[in-house]
């Protein structure tokens, strides 16, 4: 097949490990949120009105999810076999994992936002 | 072997004769129980779990009879406590989880076109452990000794020996034993899905049931170990008076609640996802089309699995944690509704787009979705913390959880029962009885549980043996009781239907005209799983691949023969299912059953404080495990390779990360590391609960020297093991043996150095939670060093016996995986107990 050379994000290898990057980032962020709040409350008795550490952690988490979703979006659009893309071929397997990663990135993005919301509304350790 | 050969009917008949002989189940009154084939073990497993379900159901009926009218005195309060504790524990630990494992043991090899799962003896071991532990826990009620602290066993009620009796030990030790069998099943199922798929079945062609099972088995690895960690702390407190949960000595009952619910909430999804997975198989069959939105189901399964680990505190909304913490868990509890809903929409859309055949299994499937959605909606309500403060510990929550579990686990399993009964027995169940049972169940469930929402909101508390007439809840409770008996009559109709099955004629092969691999099975029972292991090109090969069934039947695919008289299956690569090797599977043996008995002895004898006998039993377990490994694993084959047809030749021996055994070790150690992290969580949890940590007068208790020495020894053991593996692979057998011997000495020294810190500084574990948690961490790590020494000694013995060579080196490679985790454990433990007091 005559096609352009693969871009860097198309050359990345996908696997079951890359599939779980977005939800794993959610899990990391969730754990971070929980530890941050409970240690702040247990040891300091309060947390900062503008919690720089928490905001930074959330931005990093969202950024990783976005990048992984963007790569997945590009990969699941790579041309190859005809639709419905459910054959036992290399490209359809790649498109499947990429599509699933993209969907998980969407879910994880929303879930991280959910986790961040309480900090916007609550301000003390009661 | 060319295609041409398989044209010869005489050759095919000879192959079938050889296969039949190899897979012949053992016969005889006693010998038949030594079987390890998934068809037999799976059926035993299902029947046993079904029996426990009926038993727990009867317990529920007694409770509902007691609650039918106000101020009833059918049972005493003490008996009532035992009834609800055992009902919940049996339904969860002895029915829902084992049933998923049982169904998977039957179905998975069929779905994957494998002859059996990779470790048939491990499945048998899991079954015998489950049976023994289950009988032990359930039987206790007949001696008025059943656990009575609720299925979550909250301390201090359950840890104080003056407030609770033997029941708490029976729960803790009996169910710990069953958790072992769950982790064993998880290992078996993960390796089965990842490594035993048929050639060509890439990840995107895998049946969705297998996706769900993979996800759920991984969840077990992360959910059950925290409970095992909790069980260890709990029994240490009950048996040795180490005060982990005793607030008067620096402990905290909330630690148990955290560890229990880190297990307990994912558990709900562990029992829900495999049941819903059955829909992913039967919905396409009865919609007569491919399932729409395959990646969306993967999203749903994986997404739910992750989010389910961020929900546990919603069981603890009323414990007084800071609201900010509650809000995180509330947010995650709302978020999990998204993936859960996605899969339900996928099923609805597939039915919508297809030509629906309105069969009995589909009736169960749609009815259970309706019930589940009601439970899901009340779930969204109780996930909101302020609402939960009102509803907590009322019948509203009882209604919610039963809607979820009946709609999400029980009824889907009945759907699966009607769908897969022809696969297992070759006979269909009665549509008339099935539909009658369905309507009884559907009406009964709603009549039983819907009024509980109302009685709960009006103030009916959970777990009370009776209620006063003035509360005005008599009518609602009576309705619930009538409903429960209607459910029971529905189950009775199903049991009747099953009992009549042996007298019915055989059904046609593939009676539902399904498209997936498991329906290759013939109504006449064959134990070989699949006649020849097919090349897969579609998600629904029976529908899509030309002449597929005939080619399989005529042995035109892979491995159509058993020339060497051995049970075999093909191992393939994880992503793309490329053939990697042929492995020999375990044959019938007494070892799994005996090992389960010996291990059961350790738990059961400890319950009754027969410590010396328990010690004897643990040595027996060790001896049996070593025998099992020695005679049954990593066997050197009689030839390096064998042909599997179509000009393919595969090795008969593999080691390292391509081999199922390596994966099994890796997966087991993931579970082990998770349990360890539960203990470490305990240490840091105590740190957040105490103003000063370590408490006054115990500063720097284990000191620095011994923890650092133990750390160095743990790392040195690891270095020596890795070096031995590398040297061995390059042919330096003698140097490798020396390194292994050195590693044994280092590991043994690690035991003493690990314990010396708390021992020499005179830390009394019964005095306070701090020395207790330090001792537990040191003990855990030292025991792991001891196990490393035993494993390394085994490796040395295999090498000296000539059973391990540079070409056949699975033992040293697998033990190296253990050594990686040992090093990690030692580093975390000794940095924590040695250095953390310096910085805290």
PDB file of N, CA and C in Angstrom, chain A residues 16-92:
ATOM      1  N   UNK A  16      -2.339  -3.405  26.143  1.00  0.00           N
ATOM      2  CA  UNK A  16      -3.277  -3.327  27.258  1.00  0.00           C
ATOM      3  C   UNK A  16      -2.813  -2.302  28.285  1.00  0.00           C
ATOM      4  N   UNK A  17      -1.480  -2.061  28.352  1.00  0.00           N
ATOM      5  CA  UNK A  17      -0.975  -1.080  29.316  1.00  0.00           C
ATOM      6  C   UNK A  17      -1.345   0.327  28.888  1.00  0.00           C
ATOM      7  N   UNK A  18      -1.237   0.633  27.576  1.00  0.00           N
ATOM      8  CA  UNK A  18      -1.593   1.996  27.147  1.00  0.00           C
ATOM      9  C   UNK A  18      -3.103   2.209  27.265  1.00  0.00           C
ATOM     10  N   UNK A  19      -3.858   1.126  27.125  1.00  0.00           N
ATOM     11  CA  UNK A  19      -5.312   1.235  27.254  1.00  0.00           C
ATOM     12  C   UNK A  19      -5.712   1.801  28.610  1.00  0.00           C
ATOM     13  N   UNK A  20      -4.972   1.393  29.645  1.00  0.00           N
ATOM     14  CA  UNK A  20      -5.403   1.797  30.989  1.00  0.00           C
ATOM     15  C   UNK A  20      -4.704   3.057  31.489  1.00  0.00           C
ATOM     16  N   UNK A  21      -3.979   3.752  30.592  1.00  0.00           N
ATOM     17  CA  UNK A  21      -3.332   4.992  31.061  1.00  0.00           C
ATOM     18  C   UNK A  21      -4.362   6.005  31.569  1.00  0.00           C
ATOM     19  N   UNK A  22      -5.408   6.343  30.775  1.00  0.00           N
ATOM     20  CA  UNK A  22      -6.328   7.378  31.290  1.00  0.00           C
ATOM     21  C   UNK A  22      -7.000   7.004  32.619  1.00  0.00           C
ATOM     22  N   UNK A  23      -7.597   5.808  32.749  1.00  0.00           N
ATOM     23  CA  UNK A  23      -8.212   5.523  34.054  1.00  0.00           C
ATOM     24  C   UNK A  23      -7.184   5.406  35.174  1.00  0.00           C
ATOM     25  N   UNK A  24      -5.951   4.972  34.849  1.00  0.00           N
ATOM     26  CA  UNK A  24      -4.927   4.904  35.892  1.00  0.00           C
ATOM     27  C   UNK A  24      -4.583   6.310  36.371  1.00  0.00           C
ATOM     28  N   UNK A  25      -4.580   7.273  35.439  1.00  0.00           N
ATOM     29  CA  UNK A  25      -4.338   8.656  35.844  1.00  0.00           C
ATOM     30  C   UNK A  25      -5.473   9.135  36.748  1.00  0.00           C
ATOM     31  N   UNK A  26      -6.707   8.771  36.389  1.00  0.00           N
ATOM     32  CA  UNK A  26      -7.825   9.118  37.288  1.00  0.00           C
ATOM     33  C   UNK A  26      -7.566   8.538  38.685  1.00  0.00           C
ATOM     34  N   UNK A  27      -7.161   7.254  38.724  1.00  0.00           N
ATOM     35  CA  UNK A  27      -6.947   6.595  40.015  1.00  0.00           C
ATOM     36  C   UNK A  27      -5.860   7.304  40.800  1.00  0.00           C
ATOM     37  N   UNK A  28      -4.775   7.675  40.097  1.00  0.00           N
ATOM     38  CA  UNK A  28      -3.687   8.390  40.761  1.00  0.00           C
ATOM     39  C   UNK A  28      -4.170   9.726  41.313  1.00  0.00           C
ATOM     40  N   UNK A  29      -4.929  10.441  40.496  1.00  0.00           N
ATOM     41  CA  UNK A  29      -5.450  11.743  40.930  1.00  0.00           C
ATOM     42  C   UNK A  29      -6.398  11.581  42.107  1.00  0.00           C
ATOM     43  N   UNK A  30      -7.208  10.529  42.059  1.00  0.00           N
ATOM     44  CA  UNK A  30      -8.170  10.294  43.130  1.00  0.00           C
ATOM     45  C   UNK A  30      -7.446  10.026  44.448  1.00  0.00           C
ATOM     46  N   UNK A  31      -6.438   9.161  44.355  1.00  0.00           N
ATOM     47  CA  UNK A  31      -5.659   8.826  45.549  1.00  0.00           C
ATOM     48  C   UNK A  31      -4.973  10.068  46.100  1.00  0.00           C
ATOM     49  N   UNK A  32      -4.414  10.844  45.163  1.00  0.00           N
ATOM     50  CA  UNK A  32      -3.753  12.099  45.527  1.00  0.00           C
ATOM     51  C   UNK A  32      -4.739  13.026  46.243  1.00  0.00           C
ATOM     52  N   UNK A  33      -5.955  13.177  45.694  1.00  0.00           N
ATOM     53  CA  UNK A  33      -6.953  14.058  46.304  1.00  0.00           C
ATOM     54  C   UNK A  33      -7.280  13.601  47.717  1.00  0.00           C
ATOM     55  N   UNK A  34      -7.502  12.287  47.841  1.00  0.00           N
ATOM     56  CA  UNK A  34      -7.899  11.730  49.132  1.00  0.00           C
ATOM     57  C   UNK A  34      -6.791  11.934  50.163  1.00  0.00           C
ATOM     58  N   UNK A  35      -5.555  11.613  49.764  1.00  0.00           N
ATOM     59  CA  UNK A  35      -4.436  11.755  50.701  1.00  0.00           C
ATOM     60  C   UNK A  35      -4.206  13.223  51.050  1.00  0.00           C
ATOM     61  N   UNK A  36      -4.273  14.065  50.026  1.00  0.00           N
ATOM     62  CA  UNK A  36      -4.043  15.501  50.243  1.00  0.00           C
ATOM     63  C   UNK A  36      -5.046  16.034  51.260  1.00  0.00           C
ATOM     64  N   UNK A  37      -6.328  15.717  51.070  1.00  0.00           N
ATOM     65  CA  UNK A  37      -7.356  16.240  51.974  1.00  0.00           C
ATOM     66  C   UNK A  37      -7.212  15.636  53.365  1.00  0.00           C
ATOM     67  N   UNK A  38      -7.024  14.306  53.439  1.00  0.00           N
ATOM     68  CA  UNK A  38      -7.041  13.721  54.783  1.00  0.00           C
ATOM     69  C   UNK A  38      -5.781  14.067  55.556  1.00  0.00           C
ATOM     70  N   UNK A  39      -4.629  14.161  54.874  1.00  0.00           N
ATOM     71  CA  UNK A  39      -3.418  14.530  55.604  1.00  0.00           C
ATOM     72  C   UNK A  39      -3.471  16.008  56.013  1.00  0.00           C
ATOM     73  N   UNK A  40      -3.968  16.873  55.098  1.00  0.00           N
ATOM     74  CA  UNK A  40      -4.109  18.292  55.466  1.00  0.00           C
ATOM     75  C   UNK A  40      -5.000  18.438  56.678  1.00  0.00           C
ATOM     76  N   UNK A  41      -6.144  17.734  56.650  1.00  0.00           N
ATOM     77  CA  UNK A  41      -7.099  17.889  57.742  1.00  0.00           C
ATOM     78  C   UNK A  41      -6.566  17.274  59.032  1.00  0.00           C
ATOM     79  N   UNK A  42      -5.875  16.135  58.935  1.00  0.00           N
ATOM     80  CA  UNK A  42      -5.408  15.464  60.143  1.00  0.00           C
ATOM     81  C   UNK A  42      -4.221  16.192  60.759  1.00  0.00           C
ATOM     82  N   UNK A  43      -3.334  16.714  59.935  1.00  0.00           N
ATOM     83  CA  UNK A  43      -2.083  17.262  60.468  1.00  0.00           C
ATOM     84  C   UNK A  43      -2.104  18.770  60.603  1.00  0.00           C
ATOM     85  N   UNK A  44      -2.829  19.482  59.698  1.00  0.00           N
ATOM     86  CA  UNK A  44      -2.860  20.943  59.766  1.00  0.00           C
ATOM     87  C   UNK A  44      -4.198  21.422  60.309  1.00  0.00           C
ATOM     88  N   UNK A  45      -5.250  20.651  60.051  1.00  0.00           N
ATOM     89  CA  UNK A  45      -6.577  21.047  60.519  1.00  0.00           C
ATOM     90  C   UNK A  45      -7.338  21.863  59.495  1.00  0.00           C
ATOM     91  N   UNK A  46      -6.675  22.188  58.381  1.00  0.00           N
ATOM     92  CA  UNK A  46      -7.360  22.941  57.321  1.00  0.00           C
ATOM     93  C   UNK A  46      -6.556  22.775  56.035  1.00  0.00           C
ATOM     94  N   UNK A  47      -7.130  23.230  54.928  1.00  0.00           N
ATOM     95  CA  UNK A  47      -6.304  23.298  53.715  1.00  0.00           C
ATOM     96  C   UNK A  47      -6.406  24.707  53.135  1.00  0.00           C
ATOM     97  N   UNK A  48      -5.431  25.053  52.299  1.00  0.00           N
ATOM     98  CA  UNK A  48      -5.301  26.433  51.830  1.00  0.00           C
ATOM     99  C   UNK A  48      -6.542  26.867  51.058  1.00  0.00           C
ATOM    100  N   UNK A  49      -6.847  28.138  51.147  1.00  0.00           N
ATOM    101  CA  UNK A  49      -8.036  28.646  50.438  1.00  0.00           C
ATOM    102  C   UNK A  49      -7.854  28.503  48.932  1.00  0.00           C
ATOM    103  N   UNK A  50      -6.652  28.806  48.432  1.00  0.00           N
ATOM    104  CA  UNK A  50      -6.369  28.460  47.045  1.00  0.00           C
ATOM    105  C   UNK A  50      -5.325  27.349  47.041  1.00  0.00           C
ATOM    106  N   UNK A  51      -5.764  26.099  46.928  1.00  0.00           N
ATOM    107  CA  UNK A  51      -4.839  24.978  47.101  1.00  0.00           C
ATOM    108  C   UNK A  51      -3.972  24.763  45.863  1.00  0.00           C
ATOM    109  N   UNK A  52      -2.818  25.423  45.840  1.00  0.00           N
ATOM    110  CA  UNK A  52      -1.944  25.369  44.668  1.00  0.00           C
ATOM    111  C   UNK A  52      -1.577  23.935  44.314  1.00  0.00           C
ATOM    112  N   UNK A  53      -1.204  23.154  45.339  1.00  0.00           N
ATOM    113  CA  UNK A  53      -0.771  21.773  45.086  1.00  0.00           C
ATOM    114  C   UNK A  53      -1.886  20.976  44.422  1.00  0.00           C
ATOM    115  N   UNK A  54      -3.105  21.135  44.939  1.00  0.00           N
ATOM    116  CA  UNK A  54      -4.221  20.367  44.404  1.00  0.00           C
ATOM    117  C   UNK A  54      -4.532  20.780  42.962  1.00  0.00           C
ATOM    118  N   UNK A  55      -4.526  22.084  42.718  1.00  0.00           N
ATOM    119  CA  UNK A  55      -4.823  22.564  41.365  1.00  0.00           C
ATOM    120  C   UNK A  55      -3.763  22.052  40.394  1.00  0.00           C
ATOM    121  N   UNK A  56      -2.497  22.129  40.823  1.00  0.00           N
ATOM    122  CA  UNK A  56      -1.422  21.665  39.950  1.00  0.00           C
ATOM    123  C   UNK A  56      -1.598  20.182  39.636  1.00  0.00           C
ATOM    124  N   UNK A  57      -1.897  19.384  40.671  1.00  0.00           N
ATOM    125  CA  UNK A  57      -2.090  17.945  40.464  1.00  0.00           C
ATOM    126  C   UNK A  57      -3.225  17.666  39.500  1.00  0.00           C
ATOM    127  N   UNK A  58      -4.304  18.437  39.635  1.00  0.00           N
ATOM    128  CA  UNK A  58      -5.454  18.229  38.758  1.00  0.00           C
ATOM    129  C   UNK A  58      -5.122  18.590  37.318  1.00  0.00           C
ATOM    130  N   UNK A  59      -4.395  19.712  37.141  1.00  0.00           N
ATOM    131  CA  UNK A  59      -4.043  20.140  35.781  1.00  0.00           C
ATOM    132  C   UNK A  59      -3.141  19.090  35.126  1.00  0.00           C
ATOM    133  N   UNK A  60      -2.177  18.585  35.902  1.00  0.00           N
ATOM    134  CA  UNK A  60      -1.281  17.561  35.338  1.00  0.00           C
ATOM    135  C   UNK A  60      -2.095  16.332  34.917  1.00  0.00           C
ATOM    136  N   UNK A  61      -3.012  15.900  35.787  1.00  0.00           N
ATOM    137  CA  UNK A  61      -3.806  14.715  35.476  1.00  0.00           C
ATOM    138  C   UNK A  61      -4.625  14.936  34.213  1.00  0.00           C
ATOM    139  N   UNK A  62      -5.291  16.100  34.132  1.00  0.00           N
ATOM    140  CA  UNK A  62      -6.109  16.366  32.947  1.00  0.00           C
ATOM    141  C   UNK A  62      -5.245  16.423  31.695  1.00  0.00           C
ATOM    142  N   UNK A  63      -4.039  16.996  31.830  1.00  0.00           N
ATOM    143  CA  UNK A  63      -3.161  17.114  30.659  1.00  0.00           C
ATOM    144  C   UNK A  63      -2.744  15.743  30.155  1.00  0.00           C
ATOM    145  N   UNK A  64      -2.383  14.833  31.072  1.00  0.00           N
ATOM    146  CA  UNK A  64      -1.962  13.493  30.631  1.00  0.00           C
ATOM    147  C   UNK A  64      -3.136  12.791  29.935  1.00  0.00           C
ATOM    148  N   UNK A  65      -4.316  12.934  30.520  1.00  0.00           N
ATOM    149  CA  UNK A  65      -5.484  12.288  29.908  1.00  0.00           C
ATOM    150  C   UNK A  65      -5.745  12.861  28.517  1.00  0.00           C
ATOM    151  N   UNK A  66      -5.604  14.189  28.393  1.00  0.00           N
ATOM    152  CA  UNK A  66      -5.839  14.808  27.084  1.00  0.00           C
ATOM    153  C   UNK A  66      -4.845  14.303  26.052  1.00  0.00           C
ATOM    154  N   UNK A  67      -3.557  14.247  26.442  1.00  0.00           N
ATOM    155  CA  UNK A  67      -2.544  13.798  25.483  1.00  0.00           C
ATOM    156  C   UNK A  67      -2.828  12.362  25.070  1.00  0.00           C
ATOM    157  N   UNK A  68      -3.140  11.515  26.070  1.00  0.00           N
ATOM    158  CA  UNK A  68      -3.355  10.115  25.718  1.00  0.00           C
ATOM    159  C   UNK A  68      -4.613   9.973  24.870  1.00  0.00           C
ATOM    160  N   UNK A  69      -5.633  10.798  25.149  1.00  0.00           N
ATOM    161  CA  UNK A  69      -6.841  10.775  24.321  1.00  0.00           C
ATOM    162  C   UNK A  69      -6.560  11.266  22.912  1.00  0.00           C
ATOM    163  N   UNK A  70      -5.707  12.292  22.796  1.00  0.00           N
ATOM    164  CA  UNK A  70      -5.399  12.843  21.465  1.00  0.00           C
ATOM    165  C   UNK A  70      -4.653  11.803  20.624  1.00  0.00           C
ATOM    166  N   UNK A  71      -3.666  11.139  21.244  1.00  0.00           N
ATOM    167  CA  UNK A  71      -2.931  10.105  20.508  1.00  0.00           C
ATOM    168  C   UNK A  71      -3.897   9.012  20.081  1.00  0.00           C
ATOM    169  N   UNK A  72      -4.784   8.611  20.997  1.00  0.00           N
ATOM    170  CA  UNK A  72      -5.733   7.553  20.674  1.00  0.00           C
ATOM    171  C   UNK A  72      -6.669   7.990  19.549  1.00  0.00           C
ATOM    172  N   UNK A  73      -7.052   9.256  19.570  1.00  0.00           N
ATOM    173  CA  UNK A  73      -7.963   9.762  18.537  1.00  0.00           C
ATOM    174  C   UNK A  73      -7.296   9.694  17.165  1.00  0.00           C
ATOM    175  N   UNK A  74      -6.006  10.100  17.140  1.00  0.00           N
ATOM    176  CA  UNK A  74      -5.266  10.042  15.876  1.00  0.00           C
ATOM    177  C   UNK A  74      -5.139   8.596  15.408  1.00  0.00           C
ATOM    178  N   UNK A  75      -4.805   7.709  16.357  1.00  0.00           N
ATOM    179  CA  UNK A  75      -4.540   6.325  15.961  1.00  0.00           C
ATOM    180  C   UNK A  75      -5.810   5.630  15.498  1.00  0.00           C
ATOM    181  N   UNK A  76      -6.941   5.962  16.108  1.00  0.00           N
ATOM    182  CA  UNK A  76      -8.146   5.244  15.715  1.00  0.00           C
ATOM    183  C   UNK A  76      -8.702   5.764  14.393  1.00  0.00           C
ATOM    184  N   UNK A  77      -8.060   6.812  13.847  1.00  0.00           N
ATOM    185  CA  UNK A  77      -8.465   7.284  12.523  1.00  0.00           C
ATOM    186  C   UNK A  77      -7.513   6.829  11.434  1.00  0.00           C
ATOM    187  N   UNK A  78      -6.480   6.048  11.801  1.00  0.00           N
ATOM    188  CA  UNK A  78      -5.533   5.595  10.780  1.00  0.00           C
ATOM    189  C   UNK A  78      -6.251   4.747   9.749  1.00  0.00           C
ATOM    190  N   UNK A  79      -5.950   5.017   8.479  1.00  0.00           N
ATOM    191  CA  UNK A  79      -6.659   4.297   7.423  1.00  0.00           C
ATOM    192  C   UNK A  79      -6.108   2.895   7.286  1.00  0.00           C
ATOM    193  N   UNK A  80      -6.913   2.012   6.811  1.00  0.00           N
ATOM    194  CA  UNK A  80      -6.477   0.627   6.631  1.00  0.00           C
ATOM    195  C   UNK A  80      -7.603  -0.151   5.992  1.00  0.00           C
ATOM    196  N   UNK A  81      -8.141  -1.065   6.755  1.00  0.00           N
ATOM    197  CA  UNK A  81      -9.188  -1.926   6.222  1.00  0.00           C
ATOM    198  C   UNK A  81     -10.535  -1.207   6.183  1.00  0.00           C
ATOM    199  N   UNK A  82     -11.455  -1.716   5.366  1.00  0.00           N
ATOM    200  CA  UNK A  82     -12.762  -1.076   5.248  1.00  0.00           C
ATOM    201  C   UNK A  82     -13.584  -1.253   6.528  1.00  0.00           C
ATOM    202  N   UNK A  83     -14.604  -0.377   6.724  1.00  0.00           N
ATOM    203  CA  UNK A  83     -15.486  -0.545   7.865  1.00  0.00           C
ATOM    204  C   UNK A  83     -16.208  -1.893   7.782  1.00  0.00           C
ATOM    205  N   UNK A  84     -16.751  -2.452   8.846  1.00  0.00           N
ATOM    206  CA  UNK A  84     -16.922  -1.850  10.176  1.00  0.00           C
ATOM    207  C   UNK A  84     -15.729  -2.015  11.107  1.00  0.00           C
ATOM    208  N   UNK A  85     -14.544  -2.249  10.581  1.00  0.00           N
ATOM    209  CA  UNK A  85     -13.332  -2.304  11.411  1.00  0.00           C
ATOM    210  C   UNK A  85     -13.426  -3.349  12.503  1.00  0.00           C
ATOM    211  N   UNK A  86     -13.938  -4.511  12.186  1.00  0.00           N
ATOM    212  CA  UNK A  86     -13.914  -5.574  13.192  1.00  0.00           C
ATOM    213  C   UNK A  86     -13.309  -6.851  12.637  1.00  0.00           C
ATOM    214  N   UNK A  87     -12.311  -6.704  11.764  1.00  0.00           N
ATOM    215  CA  UNK A  87     -11.640  -7.892  11.225  1.00  0.00           C
ATOM    216  C   UNK A  87     -10.439  -8.250  12.084  1.00  0.00           C
ATOM    217  N   UNK A  88      -9.931  -9.444  11.827  1.00  0.00           N
ATOM    218  CA  UNK A  88      -8.770  -9.907  12.579  1.00  0.00           C
ATOM    219  C   UNK A  88      -7.475  -9.437  11.956  1.00  0.00           C
ATOM    220  N   UNK A  89      -7.345  -8.125  11.738  1.00  0.00           N
ATOM    221  CA  UNK A  89      -6.135  -7.607  11.117  1.00  0.00           C
ATOM    222  C   UNK A  89      -5.409  -6.697  12.092  1.00  0.00           C
ATOM    223  N   UNK A  90      -4.134  -6.454  11.774  1.00  0.00           N
ATOM    224  CA  UNK A  90      -3.290  -5.605  12.605  1.00  0.00           C
ATOM    225  C   UNK A  90      -3.938  -4.238  12.800  1.00  0.00           C
ATOM    226  N   UNK A  91      -4.391  -3.642  11.696  1.00  0.00           N
ATOM    227  CA  UNK A  91      -4.889  -2.266  11.774  1.00  0.00           C
ATOM    228  C   UNK A  91      -6.200  -2.196  12.550  1.00  0.00           C
ATOM    229  N   UNK A  92      -7.044  -3.209  12.392  1.00  0.00           N
ATOM    230  CA  UNK A  92      -8.316  -3.166  13.120  1.00  0.00           C
ATOM    231  C   UNK A  92      -8.108  -3.394  14.611  1.00  0.00           C
TER     232      UNK A  92
END
